Short mmCIF file of C-alpha atoms in Angstrom, two decimals:
data_model
loop_
_atom_site.label_atom_id
_atom_site.label_comp_id
_atom_site.label_asym_id
_atom_site.label_seq_id
_atom_site.Cartn_x
_atom_site.Cartn_y
_atom_site.Cartn_z
CA MET X 1 -43.52 -29.06 -29.53
CA SER X 2 -41.58 -26.85 -31.43
CA GLU X 3 -40.26 -23.62 -29.73
CA LEU X 4 -42.97 -20.33 -30.97
CA VAL X 5 -40.81 -17.89 -32.56
CA PHE X 6 -42.02 -13.83 -33.11
CA LEU X 7 -40.29 -12.05 -35.92
CA LYS X 8 -40.84 -8.86 -36.83
CA LEU X 9 -39.12 -7.97 -39.97
CA GLY X 10 -38.97 -3.67 -38.97
CA GLY X 11 -40.14 -0.61 -41.80
CA SER X 12 -37.54 0.72 -42.00
CA LEU X 13 -35.76 -2.77 -42.46
CA ILE X 14 -38.28 -3.29 -45.49
CA THR X 15 -39.17 0.07 -46.81
CA ASP X 16 -37.32 3.37 -48.08
CA LYS X 17 -38.96 5.58 -44.83
CA ALA X 18 -37.95 8.21 -46.73
CA LYS X 19 -39.28 7.62 -50.23
CA PRO X 20 -43.12 6.47 -49.87
CA LEU X 21 -44.34 3.70 -50.80
CA CYS X 22 -40.83 2.76 -51.96
CA ALA X 23 -40.14 -1.47 -50.88
CA ARG X 24 -36.63 -2.92 -50.46
CA ARG X 25 -36.97 -6.46 -52.69
CA GLU X 26 -33.58 -7.68 -52.69
CA VAL X 27 -33.83 -6.81 -48.65
CA ILE X 28 -38.09 -8.51 -48.26
CA ALA X 29 -36.16 -11.78 -50.00
CA SER X 30 -33.23 -11.76 -48.29
CA CYS X 31 -35.16 -12.23 -45.18
CA ALA X 32 -37.29 -14.51 -47.07
CA GLY X 33 -34.54 -17.24 -47.68
CA ALA X 34 -33.99 -16.78 -43.90
CA ILE X 35 -37.19 -17.44 -42.89
CA ALA X 36 -37.12 -20.83 -45.26
CA GLN X 37 -34.54 -22.12 -43.44
CA ALA X 38 -35.32 -21.44 -39.76
CA LEU X 39 -38.44 -22.74 -41.33
CA SER X 40 -36.85 -25.85 -42.35
CA SER X 41 -35.68 -26.11 -38.64
CA GLY X 42 -38.55 -26.93 -37.14
CA THR X 43 -38.80 -23.20 -35.62
CA GLN X 44 -42.51 -22.29 -35.35
CA LEU X 45 -43.53 -19.22 -36.44
CA LEU X 46 -44.97 -15.79 -36.18
CA LEU X 47 -44.42 -13.17 -39.00
CA GLY X 48 -45.02 -9.48 -38.36
CA HIS X 49 -43.94 -6.65 -40.47
CA GLY X 50 -43.85 -2.40 -40.22
CA SER X 51 -45.59 -0.44 -42.96
CA GLY X 52 -42.94 1.66 -43.52
CA SER X 53 -43.11 4.21 -46.08
CA PHE X 54 -46.26 2.51 -47.87
CA GLY X 55 -48.94 3.14 -44.53
CA HIS X 56 -46.95 5.78 -42.01
CA PRO X 57 -47.10 8.81 -44.48
CA LEU X 58 -50.51 8.81 -45.23
CA ALA X 59 -50.99 8.27 -41.50
CA ALA X 60 -49.37 10.79 -40.90
CA ARG X 61 -51.37 12.88 -43.47
CA TYR X 62 -54.76 12.37 -41.86
CA GLY X 63 -53.59 12.02 -38.06
CA THR X 64 -54.98 8.44 -38.48
CA ARG X 65 -52.92 7.44 -35.25
CA GLY X 66 -54.89 9.49 -33.32
CA GLY X 67 -58.19 9.05 -33.98
CA VAL X 68 -60.62 8.88 -36.55
CA ARG X 69 -64.26 10.82 -37.47
CA SER X 70 -64.52 13.21 -40.01
CA PRO X 71 -64.96 11.65 -43.41
CA SER X 72 -61.86 13.33 -44.45
CA GLU X 73 -60.32 11.06 -41.79
CA TRP X 74 -61.74 7.50 -42.22
CA PHE X 75 -61.08 8.20 -46.23
CA GLY X 76 -57.77 8.18 -45.32
CA PHE X 77 -58.12 5.29 -42.54
CA ALA X 78 -59.03 3.46 -45.86
CA ALA X 79 -56.05 4.88 -47.93
CA VAL X 80 -53.95 3.33 -44.51
CA ALA X 81 -55.25 0.28 -44.91
CA HIS X 82 -54.67 0.11 -48.99
CA ALA X 83 -51.04 0.98 -48.62
CA ALA X 84 -50.37 -1.42 -45.59
CA ARG X 85 -52.07 -4.01 -47.58
CA LEU X 86 -49.56 -3.85 -50.36
CA LEU X 87 -46.65 -4.69 -48.84
CA ASN X 88 -48.20 -7.18 -47.32
CA VAL X 89 -48.92 -8.50 -50.76
CA LEU X 90 -44.73 -7.98 -51.72
CA VAL X 91 -44.26 -9.38 -48.78
CA ILE X 92 -46.78 -12.57 -48.86
CA GLY X 93 -45.70 -12.95 -52.49
CA THR X 94 -41.47 -13.11 -51.99
CA LEU X 95 -42.43 -15.34 -49.12
CA LEU X 96 -43.92 -17.58 -51.75
CA GLU X 97 -41.48 -17.69 -54.18
CA GLN X 98 -39.41 -19.29 -51.63
CA GLY X 99 -41.67 -21.89 -50.61
CA VAL X 100 -42.84 -20.56 -47.63
CA PRO X 101 -46.92 -20.69 -47.55
CA ALA X 102 -47.02 -17.66 -45.96
CA PHE X 103 -50.91 -16.34 -45.25
CA PRO X 104 -52.06 -13.01 -44.09
CA ILE X 105 -53.97 -12.75 -41.24
CA PRO X 106 -54.61 -8.31 -41.49
CA ALA X 107 -55.10 -6.77 -38.03
CA SER X 108 -57.64 -4.78 -38.56
CA ALA X 109 -60.24 -7.76 -39.29
CA LEU X 110 -59.38 -9.36 -36.07
CA ALA X 111 -58.32 -6.50 -33.55
CA ILE X 112 -60.35 -3.82 -31.61
CA ALA X 113 -59.01 -0.94 -29.72
CA ARG X 114 -59.59 1.40 -27.62
CA GLY X 115 -58.22 4.76 -27.30
CA GLY X 116 -55.36 3.63 -29.10
CA GLU X 117 -54.41 0.71 -27.41
CA LEU X 118 -55.32 -3.34 -28.75
CA ARG X 119 -57.65 -4.69 -26.08
CA SER X 120 -59.23 -7.40 -28.22
CA LEU X 121 -57.41 -9.47 -30.95
CA GLU X 122 -58.76 -12.94 -31.83
CA CYS X 123 -56.80 -15.61 -31.81
CA ARG X 124 -57.96 -18.89 -33.48
CA PRO X 125 -57.27 -18.18 -37.18
CA LEU X 126 -53.10 -18.14 -36.25
CA HIS X 127 -54.18 -21.29 -35.27
CA GLU X 128 -55.40 -22.35 -37.72
CA ALA X 129 -52.27 -20.89 -39.72
CA TRP X 130 -50.46 -23.36 -37.90
CA GLN X 131 -52.28 -26.46 -37.95
CA ALA X 132 -52.69 -26.30 -41.36
CA GLY X 133 -48.74 -26.22 -42.01
CA LEU X 134 -48.73 -21.85 -42.92
CA LEU X 135 -46.96 -19.22 -41.67
CA PRO X 136 -48.78 -16.49 -40.49
CA VAL X 137 -48.18 -12.96 -41.68
CA THR X 138 -49.12 -9.91 -39.34
CA TYR X 139 -48.68 -6.67 -39.91
CA GLY X 140 -49.16 -3.01 -38.97
CA ASP X 141 -52.72 -2.07 -39.68
CA VAL X 142 -55.43 0.71 -39.22
CA ALA X 143 -57.84 -1.05 -36.13
CA PHE X 144 -61.76 0.63 -34.90
CA ASP X 145 -61.31 2.52 -32.08
CA ASP X 146 -64.05 2.19 -29.02
CA GLU X 147 -63.07 5.44 -28.36
CA TRP X 148 -61.75 7.65 -31.07
CA GLY X 149 -63.46 5.33 -34.22
CA GLY X 150 -60.24 4.39 -35.48
CA THR X 151 -55.98 4.81 -34.84
CA ILE X 152 -52.72 2.67 -36.42
CA ILE X 153 -52.36 -0.39 -34.72
CA SER X 154 -48.35 -0.75 -34.65
CA THR X 155 -46.78 -4.92 -35.09
CA ASP X 156 -45.45 -3.81 -31.51
CA GLN X 157 -48.49 -3.69 -30.23
CA LEU X 158 -49.81 -6.51 -31.50
CA PHE X 159 -47.08 -8.61 -30.18
CA ALA X 160 -46.78 -7.18 -27.21
CA PHE X 161 -50.60 -8.25 -27.02
CA LEU X 162 -49.46 -11.79 -28.11
CA ALA X 163 -46.90 -12.71 -26.18
CA PRO X 164 -49.15 -13.72 -22.86
CA ARG X 165 -51.23 -15.39 -24.39
CA LEU X 166 -49.25 -17.04 -27.21
CA ARG X 167 -46.04 -17.42 -24.83
CA PRO X 168 -43.56 -17.21 -27.46
CA HIS X 169 -39.90 -18.62 -26.24
CA ARG X 170 -38.28 -15.92 -28.49
CA ILE X 171 -39.25 -12.41 -29.63
CA VAL X 172 -37.15 -11.27 -32.80
CA LEU X 173 -36.64 -8.14 -34.41
CA ALA X 174 -35.08 -7.16 -37.78
CA THR X 175 -34.00 -3.46 -38.33
CA ASP X 176 -32.05 -0.95 -40.33
CA THR X 177 -29.78 -1.01 -37.68
CA ASP X 178 -27.61 -3.49 -35.75
CA GLY X 179 -29.79 -2.85 -32.32
CA VAL X 180 -30.91 -0.51 -30.01
CA PHE X 181 -28.09 2.68 -29.91
CA ASP X 182 -27.84 6.04 -27.27
CA ALA X 183 -28.16 7.64 -30.89
CA ASP X 184 -29.72 7.17 -34.59
CA PRO X 185 -26.55 5.66 -36.18
CA HIS X 186 -27.39 6.95 -39.68
CA ARG X 187 -27.19 10.51 -38.35
CA PHE X 188 -24.04 9.49 -35.52
CA PRO X 189 -21.85 7.15 -36.56
CA GLY X 190 -19.71 6.90 -32.97
CA ALA X 191 -22.89 5.99 -31.77
CA LYS X 192 -23.34 3.26 -29.46
CA ARG X 193 -24.64 0.27 -29.64
CA TYR X 194 -26.50 -1.71 -26.25
CA GLN X 195 -25.57 -5.24 -26.34
CA GLN X 196 -28.00 -5.74 -23.18
CA ILE X 197 -30.96 -3.17 -21.51
CA ARG X 198 -31.68 -4.43 -18.56
CA ALA X 199 -35.66 -4.59 -18.60
CA GLY X 200 -35.42 -2.86 -15.72
CA GLU X 201 -32.93 0.05 -16.34
CA CYS X 202 -35.56 0.52 -19.99
CA LEU X 203 -35.86 4.26 -18.44
CA ALA X 204 -32.53 5.85 -18.96
CA VAL X 205 -32.01 4.13 -22.56
CA LEU X 206 -35.56 5.79 -23.88
CA ARG X 207 -33.65 9.19 -22.84
CA GLN X 208 -30.57 8.06 -24.45
CA ILE X 209 -32.48 6.55 -28.15
CA GLY X 210 -32.79 9.12 -30.93
CA ALA X 211 -35.29 10.05 -32.85
CA ALA X 212 -36.87 7.80 -35.48
CA SER X 213 -35.07 8.42 -39.14
CA GLY X 214 -38.45 8.94 -41.01
CA PRO X 215 -41.89 9.57 -40.66
CA ASP X 216 -42.94 6.55 -38.05
CA VAL X 217 -46.94 7.65 -35.73
CA THR X 218 -45.86 4.77 -33.91
CA GLY X 219 -43.27 5.87 -31.58
CA GLY X 220 -40.34 3.81 -33.47
CA MET X 221 -37.27 1.88 -31.59
CA ALA X 222 -38.03 4.49 -28.38
CA ASP X 223 -42.09 2.37 -28.66
CA LYS X 224 -40.15 -0.91 -28.89
CA VAL X 225 -38.13 -0.41 -26.45
CA ARG X 226 -40.79 0.36 -24.49
CA ARG X 227 -43.07 -2.40 -25.03
CA MET X 228 -40.09 -4.98 -24.56
CA CYS X 229 -38.84 -4.30 -21.59
CA GLU X 230 -42.17 -4.55 -20.08
CA LEU X 231 -42.95 -8.13 -21.76
CA VAL X 232 -39.51 -9.30 -20.60
CA ARG X 233 -41.15 -7.70 -17.27
CA SER X 234 -43.40 -9.90 -16.94
CA MET X 235 -42.92 -13.32 -18.97
CA PRO X 236 -39.69 -14.99 -17.22
CA GLY X 237 -37.83 -16.77 -19.55
CA LEU X 238 -38.79 -14.70 -22.54
CA ARG X 239 -35.46 -13.87 -24.77
CA VAL X 240 -36.20 -10.33 -26.54
CA GLN X 241 -33.70 -9.54 -29.67
CA ILE X 242 -32.98 -6.34 -31.65
CA LEU X 243 -30.52 -6.73 -34.67
CA SER X 244 -30.20 -5.94 -38.08
CA GLY X 245 -32.25 -7.94 -41.24
CA HIS X 246 -29.60 -7.67 -43.71
CA ALA X 247 -27.43 -10.20 -42.68
CA PRO X 248 -29.60 -13.49 -43.75
CA HIS X 249 -27.47 -15.87 -42.04
CA VAL X 250 -27.40 -13.55 -38.98
CA LEU X 251 -31.10 -13.35 -39.40
CA ALA X 252 -31.86 -17.27 -39.90
CA ALA X 253 -29.54 -18.04 -36.73
CA ALA X 254 -31.14 -15.21 -34.23
CA ILE X 255 -34.73 -16.98 -35.01
CA MET X 256 -33.21 -20.77 -34.26
CA GLY X 257 -32.36 -19.09 -30.91
CA ARG X 258 -27.81 -19.35 -31.83
CA ALA X 259 -27.40 -15.68 -32.62
CA PRO X 260 -26.89 -14.58 -28.83
CA GLU X 261 -24.24 -12.01 -29.44
CA ALA X 262 -26.09 -10.22 -32.02
CA GLY X 263 -28.20 -6.97 -31.80
CA THR X 264 -29.37 -5.85 -28.55
CA MET X 265 -30.45 -8.30 -26.17
CA ILE X 266 -33.76 -7.24 -24.18
CA VAL X 267 -33.03 -9.29 -20.65
CA PRO X 268 -34.54 -9.60 -17.29
#
């Protein structure tokens, strides 16, 4: 069986988080080219992407992440789902233009949360997509919640839930920055990049990581690093790499496991 890789295209990468509903179409296109190249090598891929300036501003306005109870909040729940789906349509369409048979699998239709954490997710559609030769594409989305009514489920949460069940060889997180830094490199040009983060030293690193540079209701880089460190500790052999998605040749190489020096590697 070919190696299974989880790839996330971050919301900060494929959208301009400072401008609502603003997709970076040229970035999406270059990432789609990298994905097509990696798939041609025989890599099996699960693609996820963030919602960026599509889902996050609306989610922040309606407080969707913290629970959904009132009619106004349920309206927001539906509006956030719609906005996230608009970005997914752009991503899917761009992949199809590159000859990649991308197939959308929205978490909102398959996931149930409890207290803001993912508790169940139907995995069969993923297996059916792979069996049919399709690329399953999921994304940050709303989900019904047994305690809170509704909430937001990030792509990082989806990956953290699916990894122990699907056992990927690698997780590659493509972002707007070249890895993990001790401060926001967009605001502090002298910020230091971590070439490697040991999972056992995660708490010390989290204290240094800068805040997200745009609206992000799901925790930004800090939550990403925390969840990935937990996965690496619990899954021996798993490699997690966080790197820039702006260099398509490096991104393609990372998907295929051929760019170990790029970005930041999370190791046991």
